[in-house]
Short mmCIF file of C-alpha atoms (C1' of nucleotides) in Angstrom, two decimals:
data_model
loop_
_atom_site.label_atom_id
_atom_site.label_comp_id
_atom_site.label_asym_id
_atom_site.label_seq_id
_atom_site.Cartn_x
_atom_site.Cartn_y
_atom_site.Cartn_z
CA MET A 1 -161.10 -40.32 -89.28
CA PHE A 2 -157.42 -41.25 -89.08
CA SER A 3 -155.55 -43.03 -91.80
CA ASP A 4 -155.55 -46.73 -91.24
CA GLU A 5 -152.03 -47.85 -90.58
CA THR A 6 -152.24 -51.58 -90.16
CA PRO A 7 -153.89 -53.79 -92.78
CA VAL A 8 -156.01 -55.48 -90.10
CA GLY A 9 -155.52 -59.17 -89.44
CA ARG A 10 -157.31 -61.50 -91.80
CA THR A 11 -160.09 -63.67 -90.52
CA THR A 12 -159.33 -66.65 -88.36
CA PRO A 13 -159.17 -69.97 -90.17
CA PRO A 14 -162.19 -72.22 -89.64
CA GLU A 15 -160.26 -74.70 -87.46
CA ASP A 16 -159.87 -72.13 -84.65
CA GLN A 17 -163.57 -71.38 -84.64
CA GLN A 18 -166.26 -73.08 -82.70
CA SER A 19 -168.46 -73.46 -85.72
CA LEU A 20 -168.39 -72.54 -89.37
CA VAL A 21 -171.40 -70.30 -88.82
CA ALA A 22 -169.52 -68.26 -86.21
CA TYR A 23 -166.52 -68.13 -88.51
CA VAL A 24 -168.57 -66.83 -91.41
CA VAL A 25 -170.41 -64.32 -89.20
CA ASP A 26 -167.12 -62.94 -87.89
CA SER A 27 -165.62 -62.86 -91.35
CA ILE A 28 -168.54 -60.94 -92.81
CA ILE A 29 -168.69 -58.46 -89.92
CA ASP A 30 -164.95 -58.01 -90.24
CA GLY A 31 -165.22 -57.62 -93.99
CA VAL A 32 -167.91 -54.99 -93.67
CA SER A 33 -166.02 -53.13 -90.96
CA LYS A 34 -162.90 -52.87 -93.03
CA GLY A 35 -164.84 -51.92 -96.12
CA SER A 36 -164.46 -55.09 -98.19
CA TYR A 37 -168.19 -55.12 -98.65
CA ALA A 38 -169.96 -51.96 -99.71
CA HIS A 39 -173.22 -50.97 -98.06
CA GLY A 40 -176.21 -52.22 -99.94
CA GLN A 41 -174.03 -54.81 -101.59
CA ARG A 42 -175.66 -58.10 -102.34
CA LEU A 43 -174.20 -61.10 -100.56
CA ILE A 44 -174.47 -64.20 -102.71
CA ALA A 45 -174.45 -67.34 -100.63
CA ALA A 46 -172.64 -69.47 -103.19
CA ASP A 47 -169.87 -66.90 -103.61
CA LEU A 48 -169.33 -66.55 -99.89
CA ALA A 49 -169.34 -70.32 -99.53
CA GLU A 50 -166.60 -70.67 -102.09
CA GLN A 51 -164.68 -67.71 -100.69
CA TYR A 52 -164.64 -69.13 -97.17
CA GLY A 53 -164.27 -72.73 -98.26
CA VAL A 54 -167.52 -73.95 -96.74
CA SER A 55 -170.85 -75.07 -98.10
CA ARG A 56 -173.89 -72.87 -98.58
CA ALA A 57 -175.68 -74.15 -95.49
CA PRO A 58 -173.50 -72.48 -92.82
CA VAL A 59 -173.27 -69.37 -95.00
CA ARG A 60 -177.02 -69.07 -95.14
CA GLU A 61 -177.23 -69.61 -91.40
CA ALA A 62 -174.62 -66.93 -90.84
CA LEU A 63 -176.57 -64.54 -93.05
CA HIS A 64 -179.66 -65.22 -90.96
CA VAL A 65 -177.75 -64.48 -87.77
CA LEU A 66 -176.64 -61.20 -89.30
CA ALA A 67 -180.20 -60.51 -90.40
CA GLY A 68 -181.28 -61.02 -86.80
CA GLU A 69 -178.49 -58.69 -85.75
CA GLY A 70 -179.67 -56.10 -88.21
CA VAL A 71 -176.44 -55.95 -90.19
CA VAL A 72 -177.85 -57.51 -93.34
CA GLU A 73 -181.32 -57.42 -94.80
CA ILE A 74 -182.84 -60.55 -96.27
CA THR A 75 -185.59 -60.07 -98.83
CA PRO A 76 -187.60 -63.17 -99.75
CA ASN A 77 -186.30 -64.77 -102.94
CA ARG A 78 -183.88 -61.92 -103.31
CA GLY A 79 -181.23 -62.87 -100.82
CA ALA A 80 -179.12 -60.81 -98.46
CA LYS A 81 -177.74 -57.31 -98.67
CA ILE A 82 -175.51 -55.34 -96.36
CA ARG A 83 -177.81 -52.89 -94.66
CA ARG A 84 -177.29 -49.45 -96.14
CA LEU A 85 -177.02 -46.64 -93.66
CA SER A 86 -177.47 -43.02 -94.51
CA THR A 87 -175.55 -40.35 -92.65
CA LYS A 88 -178.85 -39.48 -91.02
CA GLN A 89 -179.19 -43.03 -89.75
CA LEU A 90 -175.68 -43.02 -88.32
CA PHE A 91 -176.46 -39.71 -86.69
CA ASP A 92 -179.59 -41.30 -85.26
CA PHE A 93 -177.54 -44.26 -84.14
CA LEU A 94 -175.24 -41.99 -82.18
CA GLU A 95 -178.16 -40.19 -80.60
CA PHE A 96 -179.58 -43.59 -79.77
CA THR A 97 -176.45 -45.01 -78.17
CA GLU A 98 -176.06 -41.80 -76.20
CA SER A 99 -179.10 -42.82 -74.17
CA ILE A 100 -177.71 -46.29 -73.54
CA CYS A 101 -174.20 -45.19 -72.68
CA ALA A 102 -175.53 -42.40 -70.50
CA LEU A 103 -177.48 -44.97 -68.53
CA GLY A 104 -174.36 -47.12 -68.25
CA VAL A 105 -172.31 -44.15 -67.13
CA ARG A 106 -174.90 -43.13 -64.56
CA LEU A 107 -175.17 -46.61 -63.06
CA ALA A 108 -171.43 -47.33 -63.20
CA THR A 109 -170.58 -44.09 -61.45
CA GLU A 110 -172.64 -45.28 -58.50
CA LYS A 111 -170.36 -48.31 -58.23
CA MET A 112 -167.10 -46.40 -57.98
CA ASP A 113 -166.75 -47.17 -54.28
CA GLU A 114 -165.26 -50.50 -55.39
CA PRO A 115 -161.52 -49.92 -56.04
CA GLU A 116 -161.37 -52.78 -58.54
CA HIS A 117 -163.94 -51.03 -60.71
CA VAL A 118 -161.87 -47.87 -60.67
CA ALA A 119 -158.77 -49.87 -61.54
CA ALA A 120 -160.51 -51.65 -64.42
CA LEU A 121 -161.68 -48.34 -65.86
CA GLU A 122 -158.21 -46.84 -65.49
CA VAL A 123 -156.80 -49.67 -67.59
CA CYS A 124 -159.43 -49.15 -70.27
CA PHE A 125 -158.82 -45.43 -70.30
CA SER A 126 -155.09 -45.94 -70.63
CA HIS A 127 -155.80 -47.89 -73.82
CA ILE A 128 -157.71 -44.89 -75.15
CA THR A 129 -154.89 -42.43 -74.47
CA GLU A 130 -152.32 -44.91 -75.76
CA ALA A 131 -154.15 -45.35 -79.06
CA TRP A 132 -154.61 -41.59 -79.20
CA ASP A 133 -150.89 -40.96 -78.71
CA ARG A 134 -150.13 -43.36 -81.54
CA ARG A 135 -152.88 -41.66 -83.59
CA HIS A 136 -154.16 -45.10 -84.49
CA GLY A 137 -157.74 -44.67 -85.68
CA ARG A 138 -159.07 -48.17 -85.42
CA ASP A 139 -157.42 -48.82 -82.07
CA PHE A 140 -158.72 -45.51 -80.78
CA VAL A 141 -162.30 -46.30 -81.73
CA THR A 142 -161.95 -49.83 -80.38
CA ALA A 143 -160.52 -48.51 -77.11
CA LEU A 144 -163.41 -46.05 -76.76
CA TYR A 145 -165.82 -48.86 -77.46
CA MET A 146 -164.12 -51.16 -74.96
CA TYR A 147 -164.21 -48.40 -72.36
CA HIS A 148 -167.98 -48.28 -72.60
CA VAL A 149 -168.17 -52.06 -72.60
CA GLU A 150 -166.37 -51.93 -69.26
CA VAL A 151 -168.56 -49.08 -67.99
CA ASN A 152 -171.65 -51.05 -68.92
CA ARG A 153 -170.29 -54.18 -67.27
CA ILE A 154 -169.65 -52.24 -64.08
CA SER A 155 -173.09 -50.64 -64.30
CA GLY A 156 -174.57 -53.97 -63.29
CA ASN A 157 -177.43 -53.61 -65.76
CA GLN A 158 -177.11 -56.90 -67.58
CA PHE A 159 -179.20 -55.77 -70.48
CA VAL A 160 -177.12 -52.68 -71.23
CA ASP A 161 -174.08 -54.89 -70.99
CA PHE A 162 -175.59 -57.49 -73.31
CA PHE A 163 -176.89 -54.95 -75.77
CA TYR A 164 -173.76 -52.90 -76.19
CA ARG A 165 -171.64 -55.95 -76.91
CA ARG A 166 -173.83 -57.06 -79.78
CA PRO A 167 -171.93 -57.33 -83.04
CA TYR A 168 -174.11 -54.81 -84.81
CA ILE A 169 -173.40 -52.13 -82.24
CA ARG A 170 -169.72 -52.75 -82.74
CA PHE A 171 -170.27 -52.67 -86.47
CA TYR A 172 -172.20 -49.40 -86.48
CA THR A 173 -169.76 -47.81 -84.06
CA ILE A 174 -166.83 -48.52 -86.34
CA LEU A 175 -168.83 -47.40 -89.34
CA LEU A 176 -169.72 -44.17 -87.62
CA ALA A 177 -166.13 -43.48 -86.70
CA GLU A 178 -165.12 -43.90 -90.31
CA LYS A 179 -167.78 -41.52 -91.53
CA VAL A 180 -167.16 -38.83 -88.98
CA THR A 181 -165.32 -35.87 -90.35
CA GLY A 182 -164.82 -32.38 -89.11
CA ILE A 183 -164.52 -33.41 -85.48
CA HIS A 184 -161.97 -31.69 -83.34
CA TRP A 185 -160.30 -34.79 -81.97
CA GLU A 186 -158.13 -32.91 -79.45
CA GLN A 187 -161.33 -31.65 -77.87
CA TYR A 188 -162.77 -35.14 -78.08
CA ILE A 189 -160.02 -36.73 -76.03
CA LEU A 190 -160.14 -33.83 -73.55
CA ASN A 191 -163.86 -34.43 -73.14
CA TYR A 192 -163.20 -38.08 -72.43
CA LYS A 193 -160.54 -37.26 -69.86
CA ARG A 194 -163.14 -35.15 -68.12
CA ILE A 195 -165.81 -37.88 -68.41
CA HIS A 196 -163.44 -40.48 -67.04
CA GLU A 197 -162.47 -38.27 -64.11
CA THR A 198 -166.04 -37.52 -63.12
CA ILE A 199 -166.96 -41.20 -63.35
CA ILE A 200 -164.17 -42.41 -61.07
CA GLU A 201 -164.90 -39.57 -58.67
CA GLY A 202 -168.27 -41.24 -58.25
CA ASP A 203 -170.33 -38.11 -58.76
CA THR A 204 -173.29 -39.62 -60.55
CA HIS A 205 -174.95 -36.41 -61.58
CA ALA A 206 -171.76 -34.80 -62.81
CA ALA A 207 -170.74 -37.90 -64.76
CA ALA A 208 -174.08 -38.17 -66.53
CA ALA A 209 -174.08 -34.45 -67.28
CA THR A 210 -170.51 -34.47 -68.57
CA PHE A 211 -171.17 -37.45 -70.79
CA VAL A 212 -174.41 -36.08 -72.21
CA SER A 213 -172.82 -32.72 -72.93
CA HIS A 214 -169.96 -34.48 -74.70
CA ILE A 215 -172.38 -36.34 -76.97
CA ARG A 216 -174.32 -33.13 -77.58
CA TRP A 217 -171.05 -31.59 -78.65
CA VAL A 218 -170.37 -34.46 -81.02
CA LEU A 219 -173.91 -34.39 -82.40
CA LYS A 220 -173.64 -30.66 -82.99
CA HIS A 221 -170.46 -31.05 -85.00
CA LEU A 222 -171.76 -34.06 -86.87
CA ASN A 223 -174.85 -32.15 -87.77
CA ALA A 224 -172.76 -29.28 -89.03
CA ALA A 225 -170.63 -31.64 -91.12
CA ASP A 226 -173.74 -33.25 -92.55
CA THR A 227 -175.49 -30.08 -93.66
CA ALA A 228 -172.29 -28.51 -94.96
CA MET B 1 -200.74 -59.31 -64.94
CA PHE B 2 -204.35 -59.83 -66.06
CA SER B 3 -205.86 -63.19 -66.78
CA ASP B 4 -205.56 -64.04 -70.43
CA GLU B 5 -209.02 -64.21 -71.86
CA THR B 6 -208.51 -65.24 -75.45
CA PRO B 7 -206.49 -68.33 -76.38
CA VAL B 8 -204.43 -66.26 -78.82
CA GLY B 9 -204.65 -67.01 -82.51
CA ARG B 10 -202.53 -69.91 -83.75
CA THR B 11 -199.69 -69.23 -86.06
CA THR B 12 -200.29 -68.32 -89.67
CA PRO B 13 -200.13 -71.21 -92.11
CA PRO B 14 -196.97 -71.31 -94.23
CA GLU B 15 -198.82 -70.34 -97.43
CA ASP B 16 -199.57 -66.85 -96.12
CA GLN B 17 -195.94 -66.23 -95.20
CA GLN B 18 -193.24 -64.82 -97.34
CA SER B 19 -190.83 -67.59 -96.47
CA LEU B 20 -190.77 -70.64 -94.26
CA VAL B 21 -187.99 -69.05 -92.21
CA ALA B 22 -190.20 -66.05 -91.43
CA TYR B 23 -193.05 -68.39 -90.63
CA VAL B 24 -190.95 -70.43 -88.21
CA VAL B 25 -189.47 -67.30 -86.61
CA ASP B 26 -192.93 -65.87 -86.01
CA SER B 27 -194.22 -69.18 -84.74
CA ILE B 28 -191.39 -69.57 -82.24
CA ILE B 29 -191.64 -65.97 -81.02
CA ASP B 30 -195.37 -66.42 -80.70
CA GLY B 31 -194.92 -69.73 -78.90
CA VAL B 32 -192.47 -68.23 -76.47
CA SER B 33 -194.66 -65.19 -75.87
CA LYS B 34 -197.68 -67.29 -74.99
CA GLY B 35 -195.64 -69.63 -72.86
CA SER B 36 -195.62 -72.74 -75.03
CA TYR B 37 -191.87 -72.86 -74.67
CA ALA B 38 -190.33 -72.52 -71.24
CA HIS B 39 -187.27 -70.35 -70.74
CA GLY B 40 -184.09 -72.31 -71.02
CA GLN B 41 -185.93 -74.99 -72.94
CA ARG B 42 -184.01 -76.75 -75.61
CA LEU B 43 -185.32 -76.31 -79.14
CA ILE B 44 -184.66 -79.43 -81.18
CA ALA B 45 -184.53 -78.64 -84.85
CA ALA B 46 -186.00 -81.94 -86.00
CA ASP B 47 -188.96 -81.63 -83.64
CA LEU B 48 -189.73 -78.11 -84.74
CA ALA B 49 -189.38 -79.17 -88.35
CA GLU B 50 -191.94 -81.91 -87.89
CA GLN B 51 -194.19 -79.68 -85.80
CA TYR B 52 -194.31 -76.98 -88.45
CA GLY B 53 -194.27 -79.37 -91.38
CA VAL B 54 -191.03 -78.13 -92.89
CA SER B 55 -187.51 -79.49 -93.19
CA ARG B 56 -184.69 -78.77 -90.80
CA ALA B 57 -183.00 -76.23 -93.05
CA PRO B 58 -185.49 -73.36 -92.62
CA VAL B 59 -185.87 -74.25 -88.95
CA ARG B 60 -182.14 -73.94 -88.39
CA GLU B 61 -182.11 -70.66 -90.28
CA ALA B 62 -184.97 -69.39 -88.15
CA LEU B 63 -183.10 -70.40 -85.00
CA HIS B 64 -180.10 -68.45 -86.23
CA VAL B 65 -182.24 -65.38 -86.84
CA LEU B 66 -183.53 -65.68 -83.30
CA ALA B 67 -179.99 -66.14 -82.05
CA GLY B 68 -179.08 -62.90 -83.80
CA GLU B 69 -182.12 -61.32 -82.21
CA GLY B 70 -181.02 -62.55 -78.81
CA VAL B 71 -184.12 -64.61 -78.13
CA VAL B 72 -182.40 -67.98 -78.31
CA GLU B 73 -178.86 -69.02 -77.47
CA ILE B 74 -176.99 -71.41 -79.72
CA THR B 75 -174.17 -73.39 -78.15
CA PRO B 76 -171.86 -75.23 -80.58
CA ASN B 77 -172.86 -78.86 -80.96
CA ARG B 78 -175.49 -78.40 -78.34
CA GLY B 79 -178.18 -76.63 -80.27
CA ALA B 80 -180.54 -73.85 -79.37
CA LYS B 81 -182.23 -72.87 -76.15
CA ILE B 82 -184.74 -70.19 -75.30
CA ARG B 83 -182.77 -67.51 -73.54
CA ARG B 84 -183.49 -67.64 -69.85
CA LEU B 85 -184.15 -64.30 -68.21
CA SER B 86 -183.98 -63.68 -64.51
CA THR B 87 -186.27 -61.15 -62.85
CA LYS B 88 -183.19 -58.99 -62.48
CA GLN B 89 -182.60 -59.10 -66.22
CA LEU B 90 -186.18 -58.11 -66.95
CA PHE B 91 -185.83 -55.30 -64.47
CA ASP B 92 -182.67 -54.28 -66.28
CA PHE B 93 -184.50 -54.54 -69.57
CA LEU B 94 -187.12 -52.09 -68.35
CA GLU B 95 -184.49 -49.68 -67.11
CA PHE B 96 -182.81 -50.04 -70.48
CA THR B 97 -185.88 -49.40 -72.59
CA GLU B 98 -186.70 -46.41 -70.41
CA SER B 99 -183.73 -44.65 -71.93
CA ILE B 100 -184.81 -45.48 -75.45
CA CYS B 101 -188.45 -44.60 -75.00
CA ALA B 102 -187.53 -41.42 -73.17
CA LEU B 103 -185.48 -40.38 -76.17
CA GLY B 104 -188.40 -41.24 -78.45
CA VAL B 105 -190.79 -39.26 -76.27
CA ARG B 106 -188.47 -36.27 -76.15
CA LEU B 107 -187.98 -36.18 -79.92
CA ALA B 108 -191.61 -36.92 -80.75
CA THR B 109 -192.87 -34.16 -78.48
CA GLU B 110 -190.91 -31.70 -80.59
CA LYS B 111 -192.93 -32.81 -83.63
CA MET B 112 -196.37 -32.17 -82.16
CA ASP B 113 -196.88 -29.09 -84.29
CA GLU B 114 -197.98 -31.51 -87.04
CA PRO B 115 -201.69 -32.25 -86.49
CA GLU B 116 -201.41 -35.65 -88.18
CA HIS B 117 -198.88 -36.74 -85.58
CA VAL B 118 -201.22 -35.73 -82.81
CA ALA B 119 -204.07 -37.56 -84.50
CA ALA B 120 -201.97 -40.73 -84.93
CA LEU B 121 -201.06 -40.70 -81.26
CA GLU B 122 -204.65 -40.13 -80.23
CA VAL B 123 -205.65 -43.26 -82.12
CA CYS B 124 -202.90 -45.29 -80.45
CA PHE B 125 -203.85 -43.97 -77.07
CA SER B 126 -207.50 -44.83 -77.62
CA HIS B 127 -206.40 -48.43 -78.17
CA ILE B 128 -204.70 -48.35 -74.78
CA THR B 129 -207.76 -47.07 -72.96
CA GLU B 130 -210.00 -49.43 -74.90
CA ALA B 131 -207.92 -52.46 -73.92
CA TRP B 132 -207.81 -51.14 -70.39
CA ASP B 133 -211.59 -50.82 -70.24
CA ARG B 134 -211.93 -54.40 -71.43
CA ARG B 135 -209.25 -55.40 -68.89
CA HIS B 136 -207.57 -57.40 -71.62
CA GLY B 137 -203.96 -57.98 -70.54
CA ARG B 138 -202.35 -58.91 -73.81
CA ASP B 139 -204.16 -56.22 -75.79
CA PHE B 140 -203.26 -53.67 -73.14
CA VAL B 141 -199.57 -54.50 -73.29
CA THR B 142 -199.67 -54.61 -77.06
CA ALA B 143 -201.43 -51.23 -77.19
CA LEU B 144 -198.82 -49.71 -74.88
CA TYR B 145 -196.11 -51.17 -77.05
CA MET B 146 -197.75 -49.89 -80.23
CA TYR B 147 -198.09 -46.46 -78.68
CA HIS B 148 -194.35 -46.29 -78.25
CA VAL B 149 -193.81 -47.68 -81.72
CA GLU B 150 -195.81 -44.72 -82.98
CA VAL B 151 -193.99 -42.28 -80.71
CA ASN B 152 -190.68 -43.58 -81.99
CA ARG B 153 -191.85 -43.35 -85.58
CA ILE B 154 -192.88 -39.75 -85.06
CA SER B 155 -189.60 -39.03 -83.27
CA GLY B 156 -187.85 -39.20 -86.64
CA ASN B 157 -184.91 -41.07 -85.17
CA GLN B 158 -184.79 -44.01 -87.53
CA PHE B 159 -182.64 -46.07 -85.25
CA VAL B 160 -184.94 -45.79 -82.25
CA ASP B 161 -187.76 -46.68 -84.58
CA PHE B 162 -185.88 -49.65 -86.00
CA PHE B 163 -184.66 -50.86 -82.66
CA TYR B 164 -187.94 -50.75 -80.80
CA ARG B 165 -189.72 -52.76 -83.46
CA ARG B 166 -187.26 -55.61 -83.26
CA PRO B 167 -188.95 -58.90 -82.37
CA TYR B 168 -186.90 -59.41 -79.26
CA ILE B 169 -188.00 -56.10 -77.79
CA ARG B 170 -191.56 -57.10 -78.40
CA PHE B 171 -190.80 -60.49 -76.88
CA TYR B 172 -189.16 -59.11 -73.75
CA THR B 173 -191.88 -56.50 -73.33
CA ILE B 174 -194.60 -59.15 -73.29
CA LEU B 175 -192.50 -61.32 -71.00
CA LEU B 176 -192.01 -58.44 -68.62
CA ALA B 177 -195.71 -57.66 -68.55
CA GLU B 178 -196.45 -61.26 -67.65
CA LYS B 179 -193.94 -61.27 -64.81
CA VAL B 180 -194.94 -57.95 -63.35
CA THR B 181 -196.98 -58.29 -60.20
CA GLY B 182 -197.92 -55.87 -57.49
CA ILE B 183 -198.29 -52.94 -59.86
CA HIS B 184 -201.12 -50.54 -59.23
CA TRP B 185 -202.59 -50.58 -62.71
CA GLU B 186 -205.10 -47.79 -62.06
CA GLN B 187 -202.15 -45.54 -61.31
CA TYR B 188 -200.37 -46.89 -64.36
CA ILE B 189 -203.10 -45.85 -66.77
CA LEU B 190 -203.41 -42.48 -65.03
CA ASN B 191 -199.69 -41.97 -65.53
CA TYR B 192 -200.05 -42.75 -69.20
CA LYS B 193 -202.93 -40.32 -69.60
CA ARG B 194 -200.64 -37.67 -68.16
CA ILE B 195 -197.74 -38.71 -70.40
CA HIS B 196 -199.95 -38.66 -73.47
CA GLU B 197 -201.31 -35.21 -72.60
CA THR B 198 -197.89 -33.67 -72.07
CA ILE B 199 -196.61 -35.19 -75.33
CA ILE B 200 -199.42 -33.82 -77.47
CA GLU B 201 -199.14 -30.47 -75.75
CA GLY B 202 -195.65 -30.36 -77.24
CA ASP B 203 -193.86 -29.47 -74.03
CA THR B 204 -190.64 -31.40 -74.55
CA HIS B 205 -189.23 -30.98 -71.09
CA ALA B 206 -192.49 -31.81 -69.34
CA ALA B 207 -193.09 -34.86 -71.51
CA ALA B 208 -189.63 -36.28 -70.87
CA ALA B 209 -189.92 -35.59 -67.16
CA THR B 210 -193.39 -37.12 -66.91
CA PHE B 211 -192.30 -40.21 -68.74
CA VAL B 212 -189.12 -40.71 -66.76
CA SER B 213 -190.96 -40.25 -63.48
CA HIS B 214 -193.51 -42.83 -64.62
CA ILE B 215 -190.78 -45.38 -65.29
CA ARG B 216 -189.12 -44.54 -61.98
CA TRP B 217 -192.46 -45.26 -60.36
CA VAL B 218 -192.72 -48.61 -62.16
CA LEU B 219 -189.11 -49.51 -61.34
CA LYS B 220 -189.68 -48.68 -57.69
CA HIS B 221 -192.67 -50.97 -57.47
CA LEU B 222 -190.97 -53.71 -59.45
CA ASN B 223 -188.01 -53.52 -57.15
CA ALA B 224 -190.28 -53.79 -54.14
CA ALA B 225 -192.04 -56.80 -55.63
CA ASP B 226 -188.71 -58.44 -56.38
CA THR B 227 -187.16 -58.05 -52.94
CA ALA B 228 -190.40 -58.93 -51.17
"C1'" DG C 1 -184.08 -45.23 -130.67
"C1'" DC C 2 -186.83 -46.94 -126.90
"C1'" DA C 3 -189.94 -49.97 -124.61
"C1'" DT C 4 -191.53 -54.59 -124.11
"C1'" DA C 5 -191.49 -59.64 -124.32
"C1'" DC C 6 -189.01 -63.70 -124.19
"C1'" DG C 7 -185.44 -67.13 -122.82
"C1'" DA C 8 -181.08 -68.45 -120.57
"C1'" DA C 9 -178.31 -68.06 -116.61
"C1'" DA C 10 -177.90 -67.17 -111.97
"C1'" DT C 11 -179.61 -67.45 -107.42
"C1'" DT C 12 -182.55 -68.54 -103.78
"C1'" DA C 13 -185.28 -71.54 -100.80
"C1'" DC C 14 -186.05 -75.73 -99.24
"C1'" DA C 15 -185.32 -80.74 -98.77
"C1'" DT C 16 -182.42 -84.50 -97.98
"C1'" DA C 17 -178.13 -87.16 -96.78
"C1'" DC C 18 -174.45 -88.30 -93.86
"C1'" DA C 19 -170.57 -87.85 -90.55
"C1'" DA C 20 -169.36 -86.22 -86.00
"C1'" DA C 21 -170.59 -85.00 -81.57
"C1'" DA C 22 -173.45 -85.21 -77.52
"C1'" DA C 23 -176.93 -87.46 -74.66
"C1'" DA C 24 -179.03 -91.34 -72.89
"C1'" DG C 25 -179.28 -95.82 -71.71
"C1'" DT C 26 -177.02 -100.19 -70.01
"C1'" DA C 27 -173.97 -103.15 -67.80
"C1'" DA C 28 -170.01 -104.08 -64.91
"C1'" DG C 29 -167.40 -103.01 -60.74
"C1'" DG C 30 -166.73 -101.00 -56.19
"C1'" DC D 1 -176.68 -98.33 -54.04
"C1'" DC D 2 -173.67 -95.38 -56.42
"C1'" DT D 3 -169.99 -94.71 -59.76
"C1'" DT D 4 -167.76 -95.61 -64.06
"C1'" DA D 5 -167.02 -97.49 -68.75
"C1'" DC D 6 -169.12 -98.78 -72.87
"C1'" DT D 7 -172.82 -99.01 -76.41
"C1'" DT D 8 -176.80 -97.18 -78.60
"C1'" DT D 9 -179.64 -93.46 -79.78
"C1'" DT D 10 -180.43 -88.84 -80.57
"C1'" DT D 11 -179.14 -84.55 -82.32
"C1'" DT D 12 -176.28 -81.41 -84.44
"C1'" DG D 13 -173.35 -79.50 -88.22
"C1'" DT D 14 -172.25 -79.49 -92.80
"C1'" DA D 15 -172.64 -80.79 -97.64
"C1'" DT D 16 -175.27 -81.48 -101.68
"C1'" DG D 17 -179.37 -81.78 -104.78
"C1'" DT D 18 -183.48 -79.73 -106.95
"C1'" DA D 19 -187.46 -76.90 -108.02
"C1'" DA D 20 -188.95 -72.18 -108.13
"C1'" DT D 21 -187.92 -67.50 -108.53
"C1'" DT D 22 -185.40 -63.69 -110.02
"C1'" DT D 23 -182.11 -61.40 -112.94
"C1'" DC D 24 -180.00 -60.33 -117.07
"C1'" DG D 25 -179.15 -60.38 -121.89
"C1'" DT D 26 -181.19 -60.43 -126.35
"C1'" DA D 27 -184.33 -59.89 -129.77
"C1'" DT D 28 -188.66 -58.15 -131.46
"C1'" DG D 29 -192.14 -54.62 -132.28
"C1'" DC D 30 -193.37 -49.82 -132.39
#
DNA sequence: GCATACGAAATTACATACAAAAAAGTAAGG
DNA sequence: CCTTACTTTTTTGTATGTAATTTCGTATGC
């Protein structure tokens, strides 16, 4: 979407991590997000082990975590590959997360009688506009993502909250943002201003409707970009 | 929900499996589903290894898959536990999957001009009624689950399809069914007859509405059972 | 020139070994 | 009798070894 200005911080050294498995998982997710690993690329345990300075055991365990997450595919006797996603699948992913986020938005809007919830959302939204003003792509996407994380937290539905924070959702979200072209970003941020306003106003129906119509708008443009 | 009539087939021997990891994953999921493992129970790698006649390596890898799936929690240096789910969380899970299944239903209904889709759904629905007639709890839940798997497949949204077939969805669905009490199952099957009819009729709006109102009905009764 | 068969290298899957951390048991002190 | 410190046992996390499988390069036959 935007050009990527900062080279993105390298992965944390193993000492700071809780376990080597977590370190390797984060490193791989990070590597995929920033494009170090191509989709469909084979991940060879021994190579990764050497690269990250650990043995094959934690690498294999990390790959199995990622397989469980749905970020890599493990074929018996054929090892792990980064899951390849077609544009169609990313489109489907967006349509899919629409349902989840819409639920989060609907439930969170009902909780806007609590001033602290409003305040928390205001902070998150300020991060969106800030990243937008700086035209910083990755930060913008991250801020949008974090906004929904907060919405889902406020929603009170623990499963929505849990689900949306899963690494693979994060991963697909970033991936999607990078693939999206032909979107009118000025309109996008305007939509979000409107969504944010309706949420904090506490009008459940309006918030859900506004959000859904925003996603429909995005889907429409994505679709157009795909078939073009 | 119902009494469980059959003792549920034991896990497949390792020879039939593609890999020991897959075998252990299936075995654990199966064990959790049928209640062999309590929620919050610690899973000791060495014990599982001995139990399944394999070494600790594939067991640990299986546990990491399940951690990625969200079925077990791994705490550094403290091993793996079956994720404990409160009634509230299962309630949230149902509310969550409503959104997904509703999307699947909406999209699938649009595809009912294909006779083969209708036929496929008819088969799946016959399994529901058959299990219902036999009053077989596990089969009934499984048939309902498989119905939605088919709906999601027909929907054409690959992500919904992918997501709903994840082991942990299956796992939570079974768990939920076992916890649900105070539901009027006669009404439940009537609702599903209605849902099925509206889907195959191809009326998108009606199908979505019927399905959502069904879930609302379930949620209402669940809620009542929870607070009672 | 192209397909097929063969063999070497690479890679995986699984088992085992060992150090570090946590848990459990035991004894001393209040 | 309960709490606390220490020791032992259990369990985890990581590294390494090995057989089986796959992959890749090469040569052979058509």
